CSV table of C-alpha atoms and ligand atoms in Angstrom, one decimal:
chain,number,residue,atom,x,y,z
A,755,MET,CA,2.8,31.8,-18.8
A,756,SER,CA,3.8,30.3,-15.5
A,757,ILE,CA,1.9,27.4,-14.1
A,758,ALA,CA,0.4,29.6,-11.4
A,759,GLU,CA,-1.1,31.9,-14.0
A,760,ASP,CA,-2.6,29.2,-16.2
A,761,PRO,CA,-6.4,29.9,-16.0
A,762,SER,CA,-7.3,26.2,-16.3
A,763,ILE,CA,-5.6,25.5,-13.0
A,764,SER,CA,-5.9,28.8,-11.1
A,765,ALA,CA,-8.7,27.4,-9.0
A,766,PHE,CA,-6.2,24.9,-7.5
A,767,THR,CA,-3.2,27.2,-7.3
A,768,SER,CA,-5.1,30.1,-5.7
A,769,GLN,CA,-7.8,28.4,-3.6
A,770,GLU,CA,-6.4,25.1,-2.5
A,771,SER,CA,-3.9,24.8,0.3
A,772,GLY,CA,-0.2,24.6,-0.7
A,773,VAL,CA,-0.1,21.1,1.0
A,774,ARG,CA,-1.2,19.5,-2.3
A,775,SER,CA,1.6,17.4,-3.8
A,776,TYR,CA,0.9,15.0,-6.7
A,777,SER,CA,-0.7,17.9,-8.7
A,778,ARG,CA,2.7,19.7,-8.6
A,779,SER,CA,4.3,16.8,-10.6
A,780,TRP,CA,1.4,16.4,-13.0
A,781,PRO,CA,-0.2,19.9,-13.4
A,782,VAL,CA,-3.0,19.0,-15.8
A,783,VAL,CA,-6.7,18.7,-15.2
A,784,PHE,CA,-7.7,15.0,-15.3
A,785,ASP,CA,-11.2,14.2,-16.4
A,786,ARG,CA,-11.8,10.7,-17.5
A,787,ALA,CA,-10.1,7.3,-17.0
A,788,GLN,CA,-10.4,3.8,-18.2
A,789,GLY,CA,-8.2,0.8,-17.4
A,790,ALA,CA,-4.6,1.9,-17.4
A,791,HIS,CA,-5.2,5.3,-19.0
A,792,LEU,CA,-6.3,8.8,-17.7
A,793,TYR,CA,-7.3,11.6,-20.0
A,794,ASP,CA,-7.1,15.3,-19.3
A,795,THR,CA,-9.6,17.9,-20.2
A,796,ASP,CA,-7.9,18.4,-23.6
A,797,GLY,CA,-8.3,14.7,-24.3
A,798,THR,CA,-4.5,14.0,-23.9
A,799,SER,CA,-4.0,10.4,-22.6
A,800,TYR,CA,-1.6,9.4,-19.9
A,801,LEU,CA,-0.5,5.8,-19.2
A,802,ASP,CA,-0.9,5.0,-15.5
A,803,PHE,CA,2.1,3.5,-13.7
A,804,PHE,CA,0.8,5.0,-10.4
A,805,ALA,CA,-2.6,3.4,-10.0
A,806,GLY,CA,-3.8,5.8,-7.3
A,807,ALA,CA,-0.8,5.0,-5.1
A,808,GLY,CA,-2.0,1.4,-5.2
A,809,ALA,CA,-5.8,2.1,-4.7
A,810,LEU,CA,-6.5,1.1,-8.3
A,811,ASN,CA,-5.1,-2.4,-8.6
A,812,TYR,CA,-7.8,-3.3,-11.1
A,813,GLY,CA,-7.5,-0.1,-13.1
A,814,HIS,CA,-9.8,2.8,-13.5
A,815,ASN,CA,-13.6,2.2,-13.8
A,816,HIS,CA,-13.5,-1.5,-14.5
A,817,PRO,CA,-16.7,-2.3,-16.4
A,818,ALA,CA,-17.8,-5.2,-14.1
A,819,LEU,CA,-17.4,-3.1,-11.0
A,820,LYS,CA,-18.9,0.0,-12.6
A,821,GLN,CA,-22.0,-2.0,-13.5
A,822,VAL,CA,-22.8,-3.2,-9.9
A,823,LEU,CA,-22.1,0.3,-8.6
A,824,VAL,CA,-24.4,2.0,-11.1
A,825,ASP,CA,-27.2,-0.6,-10.5
A,826,TYR,CA,-26.9,-0.2,-6.7
A,827,ILE,CA,-27.1,3.6,-6.8
A,828,ALA,CA,-29.9,3.6,-9.4
A,829,SER,CA,-32.1,1.4,-7.2
A,830,ASP,CA,-31.9,3.8,-4.2
A,831,ARG,CA,-30.1,1.2,-2.1
A,832,ILE,CA,-28.5,2.3,1.2
A,833,VAL,CA,-25.4,4.4,0.8
A,834,HIS,CA,-24.5,5.5,4.3
A,835,SER,CA,-25.0,3.2,7.3
A,836,LEU,CA,-22.4,3.6,10.0
A,837,ASP,CA,-22.2,0.0,11.3
A,838,MET,CA,-25.9,-0.9,10.8
A,839,PHE,CA,-26.7,-4.2,9.1
A,840,THR,CA,-27.0,-3.8,5.4
A,841,GLU,CA,-27.3,-6.3,2.5
A,842,ALA,CA,-24.2,-4.8,1.0
A,843,ARG,CA,-22.2,-5.3,4.2
A,844,ARG,CA,-23.4,-8.9,4.5
A,845,ASP,CA,-22.5,-9.7,0.9
A,846,PHE,CA,-19.1,-8.3,1.4
A,847,LEU,CA,-18.4,-10.2,4.6
A,848,ASP,CA,-19.7,-13.5,3.1
A,849,THR,CA,-17.7,-13.0,-0.1
A,850,PHE,CA,-14.5,-12.0,1.8
A,851,SER,CA,-14.8,-14.9,4.1
A,852,GLU,CA,-15.6,-17.5,1.5
A,853,GLN,CA,-13.2,-16.5,-1.2
A,854,ILE,CA,-10.3,-14.8,0.6
A,855,LEU,CA,-10.0,-16.0,4.2
A,856,GLU,CA,-11.3,-19.6,4.1
A,857,PRO,CA,-9.2,-20.8,1.1
A,858,ARG,CA,-6.1,-19.4,2.9
A,859,ASP,CA,-7.0,-21.0,6.2
A,860,LEU,CA,-7.1,-17.6,7.9
A,861,ASP,CA,-9.4,-17.0,10.8
A,862,TYR,CA,-9.9,-13.2,11.3
A,863,ARG,CA,-12.7,-11.0,12.7
A,864,VAL,CA,-13.3,-8.0,10.5
A,865,ILE,CA,-13.2,-4.5,12.0
A,866,PHE,CA,-14.3,-1.6,9.8
A,867,PRO,CA,-12.2,1.1,11.2
A,868,GLY,CA,-13.1,4.1,9.0
A,869,PRO,CA,-12.4,4.9,5.4
A,870,GLY,CA,-8.6,5.1,5.0
A,871,GLY,CA,-5.4,3.2,5.6
A,872,ALA,CA,-4.4,5.3,8.5
A,873,ASN,CA,-7.8,4.4,10.2
A,874,ALA,CA,-6.9,0.7,9.8
A,875,VAL,CA,-3.4,1.3,11.3
A,876,GLU,CA,-4.8,3.4,14.3
A,877,ALA,CA,-7.3,0.6,15.1
A,878,ALA,CA,-4.5,-2.0,15.0
A,879,LEU,CA,-2.2,0.0,17.3
A,880,LYS,CA,-5.0,0.9,19.8
A,881,LEU,CA,-6.2,-2.7,19.9
A,882,ALA,CA,-2.7,-4.1,20.3
A,883,ARG,CA,-2.1,-1.7,23.3
A,884,LYS,CA,-5.4,-2.6,24.9
A,885,VAL,CA,-4.9,-6.4,24.5
A,886,THR,CA,-1.3,-6.4,25.9
A,887,GLY,CA,-1.6,-3.5,28.3
A,888,ARG,CA,1.7,-2.2,26.9
A,889,GLU,CA,2.4,1.1,25.2
A,890,SER,CA,5.4,0.8,23.1
A,891,VAL,CA,5.4,-0.4,19.4
A,892,VAL,CA,8.3,-1.4,17.3
A,893,ASN,CA,8.4,-0.2,13.7
A,894,PHE,CA,11.0,-0.4,11.0
A,895,THR,CA,13.4,2.0,9.3
A,896,ASN,CA,11.8,3.7,6.3
A,897,ALA,CA,8.3,2.5,7.3
A,898,PHE,CA,5.2,4.3,6.1
A,899,HIS,CA,1.9,3.8,7.9
A,900,GLY,CA,-0.1,7.0,7.4
A,901,MET,CA,-0.5,10.6,8.5
A,902,THR,CA,-2.5,10.5,11.8
A,903,LEU,CA,-0.5,10.8,15.0
A,904,GLY,CA,-0.5,7.1,15.9
A,905,ALA,CA,0.4,6.0,12.4
A,906,LEU,CA,2.9,8.8,12.0
A,907,SER,CA,4.7,7.8,15.2
A,908,VAL,CA,5.6,4.5,13.5
A,909,THR,CA,6.5,6.2,10.2
A,910,GLY,CA,10.1,6.9,9.3
A,911,ASN,CA,10.1,9.9,6.9
A,912,SER,CA,11.4,13.0,8.7
A,913,LEU,CA,9.5,15.5,6.6
A,914,LYS,CA,6.2,13.8,7.4
A,915,ARG,CA,7.1,13.3,11.1
A,916,GLY,CA,8.0,17.0,11.3
A,917,GLY,CA,4.4,17.9,10.5
A,918,ALA,CA,3.1,16.3,13.7
A,919,GLY,CA,3.5,19.3,16.0
A,920,VAL,CA,3.7,17.1,19.1
A,921,PRO,CA,6.2,14.5,20.2
A,922,LEU,CA,5.8,11.2,18.4
A,923,VAL,CA,6.2,8.7,21.2
A,924,HIS,CA,5.8,5.1,22.2
A,925,ALA,CA,7.5,3.8,19.0
A,926,THR,CA,11.0,2.4,18.6
A,927,PRO,CA,12.5,2.0,15.1
A,928,MET,CA,14.5,-1.2,14.3
A,929,PRO,CA,16.5,-2.0,11.1
A,930,PHE,CA,14.3,-3.3,8.2
A,931,ASP,CA,15.6,-6.2,6.2
A,932,ASP,CA,18.9,-5.4,4.5
A,933,TYR,CA,19.3,-2.1,6.3
A,934,PHE,CA,23.0,-2.9,6.9
A,935,ASP,CA,23.5,-4.6,3.5
A,936,ARG,CA,23.6,-8.0,5.2
A,937,ASP,CA,26.6,-7.1,7.3
A,938,TYR,CA,24.8,-8.5,10.4
A,939,PRO,CA,22.6,-11.5,10.9
A,940,ASP,CA,18.8,-10.9,10.8
A,941,PHE,CA,17.4,-9.2,14.0
A,942,PHE,CA,20.9,-9.0,15.4
A,943,TYR,CA,20.1,-5.7,17.2
A,944,PHE,CA,16.4,-6.2,17.9
A,945,GLU,CA,16.8,-9.6,19.4
A,946,LYS,CA,19.7,-8.5,21.6
A,947,LEU,CA,17.7,-5.6,22.9
A,948,LEU,CA,14.7,-7.9,23.7
A,949,THR,CA,16.9,-10.4,25.6
A,950,ASP,CA,19.2,-7.9,27.4
A,951,THR,CA,17.4,-6.8,30.6
A,952,GLY,CA,19.7,-3.8,30.6
A,953,SER,CA,18.9,-2.6,27.1
A,954,GLY,CA,16.3,-0.1,28.1
A,955,LEU,CA,13.8,-1.3,25.5
A,956,ASN,CA,10.3,-1.2,26.8
A,957,LYS,CA,8.7,-4.5,26.0
A,958,PRO,CA,6.6,-3.8,22.9
A,959,ALA,CA,2.9,-4.4,22.6
A,960,ALA,CA,3.4,-5.1,18.9
A,961,VAL,CA,5.6,-4.9,15.9
A,962,ILE,CA,4.2,-3.2,12.7
A,963,VAL,CA,5.7,-4.1,9.4
A,964,GLU,CA,5.2,-3.9,5.6
A,965,THR,CA,6.4,-6.8,3.4
A,966,VAL,CA,7.5,-4.3,0.7
A,967,GLN,CA,8.0,-0.7,1.9
A,968,GLY,CA,6.4,1.2,-1.0
A,969,GLU,CA,6.7,4.8,0.2
A,970,GLY,CA,10.0,4.0,1.9
A,971,GLY,CA,11.6,3.2,-1.5
A,972,VAL,CA,10.3,-0.2,-2.6
A,973,ASN,CA,12.4,-2.0,0.0
A,974,THR,CA,11.5,-5.7,-0.1
A,975,ALA,CA,11.7,-8.0,3.0
A,976,ARG,CA,12.8,-11.5,2.2
A,977,ALA,CA,10.4,-14.3,3.1
A,978,GLU,CA,12.9,-15.8,5.5
A,979,TRP,CA,13.3,-12.4,7.2
A,980,LEU,CA,9.5,-12.2,7.6
A,981,ARG,CA,9.4,-15.7,9.0
A,982,GLY,CA,12.2,-14.8,11.4
A,983,LEU,CA,10.2,-11.7,12.6
A,984,GLU,CA,7.1,-13.9,13.2
A,985,LYS,CA,9.2,-16.3,15.2
A,986,LEU,CA,10.8,-13.5,17.3
A,987,CYS,CA,7.3,-12.0,18.0
A,988,ARG,CA,6.0,-15.4,19.1
A,989,ALA,CA,9.0,-16.1,21.3
A,990,HIS,CA,8.6,-12.8,23.1
A,991,ASP,CA,4.8,-12.6,23.2
A,992,ILE,CA,4.6,-9.6,20.9
A,993,LEU,CA,1.7,-9.0,18.5
A,994,LEU,CA,2.6,-9.0,14.8
A,995,ILE,CA,0.7,-6.3,12.8
A,996,LEU,CA,1.1,-6.5,9.1
A,997,ASP,CA,0.3,-3.3,7.2
A,998,ASP,CA,-0.9,-4.6,3.8
A,999,VAL,CA,-2.6,-1.3,2.9
A,1000,GLN,CA,-0.5,-0.8,-0.3
A,1001,MET,CA,1.0,-4.3,-1.0
A,1002,GLY,CA,-2.3,-6.2,-0.3
A,1003,CYS,CA,-5.1,-7.0,-2.8
A,1004,GLY,CA,-2.7,-8.7,-5.2
A,1005,ARG,CA,0.0,-6.1,-5.6
A,1006,THR,CA,2.8,-8.6,-5.1
A,1007,GLY,CA,0.9,-11.6,-6.5
A,1008,GLY,CA,-1.2,-13.3,-3.8
A,1009,PHE,CA,-4.2,-11.5,-2.3
A,1010,PHE,CA,-2.1,-10.9,0.8
A,1011,SER,CA,1.5,-9.9,0.4
A,1012,PHE,CA,2.6,-12.2,3.3
A,1013,GLU,CA,1.2,-15.4,1.8
A,1014,GLU,CA,4.4,-16.3,0.1
A,1015,ALA,CA,6.3,-16.2,3.3
A,1016,GLY,CA,3.8,-18.5,5.0
A,1017,ILE,CA,3.4,-16.3,8.0
A,1018,VAL,CA,0.1,-15.5,9.9
A,1019,PRO,CA,0.1,-12.0,11.4
A,1020,ASP,CA,-2.1,-11.3,14.4
A,1021,ILE,CA,-3.5,-8.2,12.9
A,1022,VAL,CA,-3.7,-7.2,9.2
A,1023,CYS,CA,-4.4,-3.7,7.8
A,1024,LEU,CA,-6.0,-3.4,4.4
A,1025,SER,CA,-7.3,-0.3,2.5
A,1026,LYS,CA,-6.3,1.3,-0.8
A,1027,SER,CA,-7.5,-1.4,-3.4
A,1028,ILE,CA,-9.9,-3.3,-1.1
A,1029,SER,CA,-13.0,-1.5,-2.7
A,1030,GLY,CA,-11.5,-2.3,-6.1
A,1031,TYR,CA,-12.9,0.9,-7.5
A,1032,GLY,CA,-11.0,3.7,-5.7
A,1033,LEU,CA,-13.7,4.2,-3.2
A,1034,PRO,CA,-12.7,4.8,0.4
A,1035,MET,CA,-12.8,1.6,2.5
A,1036,ALA,CA,-10.5,-0.1,5.1
A,1037,LEU,CA,-10.4,-3.2,7.1
A,1038,THR,CA,-8.5,-4.2,10.3
A,1039,LEU,CA,-8.4,-8.0,10.5
A,1040,VAL,CA,-7.8,-9.4,14.0
A,1041,ARG,CA,-7.4,-12.9,15.3
A,1042,PRO,CA,-10.6,-13.8,17.1
A,1043,GLU,CA,-9.0,-13.9,20.6
A,1044,LEU,CA,-7.9,-10.2,20.1
A,1045,ASP,CA,-11.4,-9.0,19.4
A,1046,VAL,CA,-11.8,-7.5,22.9
A,1047,TRP,CA,-13.3,-4.0,22.3
A,1048,GLU,CA,-16.5,-3.1,24.0
A,1049,PRO,CA,-19.4,-2.1,21.6
A,1050,GLY,CA,-18.6,1.4,20.4
A,1051,GLU,CA,-15.2,1.6,22.1
A,1052,HIS,CA,-13.7,2.4,18.7
A,1053,ASN,CA,-16.1,3.9,16.1
A,1054,GLY,CA,-16.5,6.4,13.3
A,1055,THR,CA,-19.1,7.9,10.9
A,1056,PHE,CA,-17.8,6.4,7.7
A,1057,ARG,CA,-17.4,2.7,8.5
A,1058,GLY,CA,-20.2,1.6,6.2
A,1059,LEU,CA,-19.9,3.1,2.8
A,1060,ALA,CA,-22.1,0.5,1.0
A,1061,PRO,CA,-21.1,1.4,-2.6
A,1062,ALA,CA,-17.6,0.5,-1.6
A,1063,PHE,CA,-18.8,-2.9,-0.1
A,1064,VAL,CA,-20.6,-3.6,-3.4
A,1065,THR,CA,-17.6,-3.0,-5.6
A,1066,ALA,CA,-15.3,-4.8,-3.1
A,1067,ALA,CA,-17.4,-7.9,-3.2
A,1068,GLU,CA,-17.7,-7.8,-7.0
A,1069,ALA,CA,-13.9,-7.3,-7.3
A,1070,ILE,CA,-13.3,-10.4,-5.2
A,1071,ARG,CA,-15.7,-12.4,-7.3
A,1072,THR,CA,-14.2,-11.1,-10.6
A,1073,PHE,CA,-10.5,-11.4,-9.7
A,1074,TRP,CA,-10.0,-13.9,-6.9
A,1075,SER,CA,-12.1,-16.9,-7.8
A,1076,ASP,CA,-9.1,-18.4,-9.6
A,1077,ASP,CA,-5.3,-17.9,-9.9
A,1078,ALA,CA,-5.3,-16.0,-13.2
A,1079,LEU,CA,-4.6,-12.6,-11.8
A,1080,GLN,CA,-2.0,-13.7,-9.3
A,1081,ASN,CA,-0.1,-15.6,-12.0
A,1082,SER,CA,-0.2,-12.8,-14.4
A,1083,THR,CA,1.0,-10.3,-11.7
A,1084,ARG,CA,4.0,-12.6,-11.1
A,1085,ASP,CA,4.7,-12.9,-14.8
A,1086,LYS,CA,4.4,-9.2,-15.4
A,1087,GLY,CA,6.5,-8.5,-12.4
A,1088,ALA,CA,9.2,-10.8,-13.7
A,1089,TYR,CA,9.0,-9.1,-17.1
A,1090,ILE,CA,9.5,-5.6,-15.5
A,1091,GLU,CA,12.4,-6.9,-13.4
A,1092,SER,CA,14.2,-8.2,-16.5
A,1093,ARG,CA,13.6,-4.9,-18.3
A,1094,LEU,CA,14.9,-2.9,-15.3
A,1095,ASN,CA,17.9,-5.1,-15.0
A,1096,ALA,CA,18.7,-4.3,-18.7
A,1097,ILE,CA,18.3,-0.6,-18.1
A,1098,ALA,CA,20.6,-0.8,-15.1
A,1099,ALA,CA,23.2,-2.8,-17.1
A,1100,ALA,CA,23.1,-0.3,-19.9
A,1101,HIS,CA,24.3,2.5,-17.5
A,1102,PRO,CA,26.9,0.7,-15.4
A,1103,VAL,CA,28.5,3.9,-13.9
A,1104,ALA,CA,25.1,5.3,-12.8
A,1105,GLY,CA,24.7,2.6,-10.1
A,1106,LEU,CA,21.0,2.0,-10.8
A,1107,VAL,CA,19.4,-0.6,-8.5
A,1108,PRO,CA,16.2,-2.5,-9.6
A,1109,LYS,CA,14.0,-3.4,-6.6
A,1110,GLY,CA,10.7,-4.9,-5.7
A,1111,ARG,CA,8.3,-7.9,-6.0
A,1112,GLY,CA,5.3,-8.7,-8.1
A,1113,LEU,CA,3.9,-5.4,-9.6
A,1114,ALA,CA,5.5,-3.2,-7.0
A,1115,ARG,CA,8.8,-2.3,-8.6
A,1116,GLY,CA,11.4,0.4,-8.2
A,1117,LEU,CA,14.5,1.7,-9.9
A,1118,GLN,CA,16.9,3.4,-7.5
A,1119,PHE,CA,19.0,6.3,-8.8
A,1120,SER,CA,22.0,7.7,-7.0
A,1121,ASP,CA,20.0,10.8,-6.0
A,1122,GLY,CA,16.5,12.2,-5.8
A,1123,GLU,CA,17.2,14.9,-8.5
A,1124,THR,CA,17.9,12.3,-11.2
A,1125,ALA,CA,14.9,10.1,-10.2
A,1126,GLY,CA,12.7,13.2,-10.3
A,1127,GLN,CA,14.1,14.2,-13.7
A,1128,VAL,CA,13.2,10.8,-15.1
A,1129,ALA,CA,9.7,11.0,-13.7
A,1130,ALA,CA,9.3,14.5,-15.2
A,1131,LEU,CA,10.6,13.4,-18.6
A,1132,ALA,CA,8.3,10.4,-18.5
A,1133,PHE,CA,5.3,12.7,-17.7
A,1134,ALA,CA,6.2,14.8,-20.8
A,1135,GLN,CA,5.8,11.6,-22.8
A,1136,GLY,CA,2.5,10.7,-21.2
A,1137,LEU,CA,3.5,8.4,-18.4
A,1138,LEU,CA,2.5,8.9,-14.8
A,1139,VAL,CA,5.1,7.4,-12.5
A,1140,GLU,CA,6.1,8.7,-9.0
A,1141,THR,CA,9.2,8.6,-6.9
A,1142,SER,CA,9.6,7.4,-3.3
A,1143,GLY,CA,12.3,6.7,-0.7
A,1144,PRO,CA,13.9,8.9,1.9
A,1145,GLU,CA,15.5,11.2,-0.7
A,1146,ASP,CA,12.8,10.5,-3.4
A,1147,GLU,CA,15.6,8.6,-5.2
A,1148,VAL,CA,13.5,5.6,-6.3
A,1149,LEU,CA,11.4,5.7,-9.4
A,1150,LYS,CA,8.3,3.7,-8.2
A,1151,LEU,CA,6.4,1.6,-10.7
A,1152,LEU,CA,2.9,0.7,-9.6
A,1153,PRO,CA,0.9,-0.1,-12.7
A,1154,PRO,CA,-2.6,-1.5,-12.5
A,1155,LEU,CA,-2.5,-5.3,-12.2
A,1156,THR,CA,-4.8,-5.5,-15.2
A,1157,ILE,CA,-2.5,-3.6,-17.5
A,1158,THR,CA,-1.9,-5.2,-20.9
A,1159,ASP,CA,1.5,-6.4,-22.1
A,1160,ASP,CA,1.5,-3.7,-24.7
A,1161,GLU,CA,0.8,-1.0,-22.2
A,1162,LEU,CA,3.4,-2.3,-19.9
A,1163,ASN,CA,6.0,-2.4,-22.6
A,1164,ARG,CA,5.2,1.1,-23.7
A,1165,GLY,CA,5.6,2.5,-20.2
A,1166,ILE,CA,9.0,0.8,-19.8
A,1167,GLU,CA,10.1,2.1,-23.1
A,1168,ILE,CA,9.3,5.6,-21.9
A,1169,ILE,CA,11.2,5.0,-18.6
A,1170,ASP,CA,14.2,3.5,-20.6
A,1171,ALA,CA,14.4,6.6,-22.9
A,1172,SER,CA,13.8,9.1,-20.0
A,1173,THR,CA,16.6,7.4,-18.0
A,1174,THR,CA,19.0,7.7,-20.9
A,1175,VAL,CA,18.2,11.4,-21.3
A,1176,ALA,CA,18.4,12.2,-17.6
A,1177,LEU,CA,21.8,10.4,-17.2
A,1178,ALA,CA,23.3,12.1,-20.2
A,1179,ASP,CA,22.7,15.6,-18.6
B,2492,PLP,C1,-1.1,4.6,2.0
B,2492,PLP,C2,-0.7,3.8,3.1
B,2492,PLP,C3,-1.2,4.0,4.4
B,2492,PLP,C4,-2.2,5.2,4.7
B,2492,PLP,O1,-3.3,5.1,4.0
B,2492,PLP,P1,-4.2,6.4,3.9
B,2492,PLP,O2,-5.5,5.9,3.2
B,2492,PLP,O3,-3.5,7.4,3.1
B,2492,PLP,O4,-4.5,6.9,5.3
B,2492,PLP,C5,-0.8,3.2,5.4
B,2492,PLP,N1,0.1,2.2,5.2
B,2492,PLP,C6,0.6,2.0,4.0
B,2492,PLP,C7,1.6,0.9,3.8
B,2492,PLP,C8,0.3,2.8,2.9
B,2492,PLP,O5,0.8,2.6,1.7
């Protein structure tokens, strides 16, 4: 029986658009989930090294978050509210300010831009253009910022860009850190174009950057490169937008992925794990002097999903009132790194390259076919792990930050064995 004929999934294969993608790699019907495990309708369990593409940093259905959500809904509290004042919104704003922004000495106004990461990016781009009166934005090679037209214009992937149907304009790509294997000094090209009046580069309103490019292949920017970028932006009066949609909320260790570099972006985009429970929620954080929109100049129906605010506030109280999570993320990240180094060393001719920071890790293969084969073999052994990068050549490890050491070890054992089988073919 082919997958298309399987009666348990025919609803998806015959009624749903062919644009669906993750379900092609993992063609089972998922039903329940807890922590780092999902279970399909047959009760088979899957270890999760995917974590909702980074939307489930605290795992599935965390008991503390589930409790506040169930209580909130059971007492008929407000669910939908656009941007009206609600108790849930106030509690989130207070908690975020007191436990996340103030301890880090960050002064941002909060924009609720709509439910997804692309909404946070669109708001950032629009606001940067309004503030500066300039149109052009600089993005980086292999960047990923979302699927709406503005976000897509600053995204690198050619398949995704091809879906736009209109010219993607007002964006100029520059080399990300290490794009030329350190053959040139940092910002060699970007800085030259900015300073040469004959370069033809329109002065950008903003630069948009990820500290670790997850979708682009787990490419990590060095702290000194990020500091150099901040310096360049300041010197040329360009706004710095940091897209922390996937790498924020503790994925690399600290709550914000840019903390380690000591930089302060002008605008920060957050989404994916901000609600802590997989509920849709996004934030665009802006320096107070950039908060220039007229009331209603940017709006949207789903900017006030109160259940998401409730779990978001509880997630901050549960995980960010001390350093425990951030330390364990760094320790677990170092552990994965050592295991990936060992896998790479065991296959010297295959040219495997371990990549990443914190619990955003990658293992680069020489081609997408091999990486895809490893992911497929891993799935057959009950591990969900995806691939990313321009040719899908990077196995991308994004386990929940709350994963146990045993679970982490088991997942890596599966990757190790799958790699050995794939490379033997
Ligand atoms: C996922 C992602 C987005 C887009 O978020 P959506 O919720 O899918 O719109 C933007 N930027 C980065 C870095 C992402 O990982």
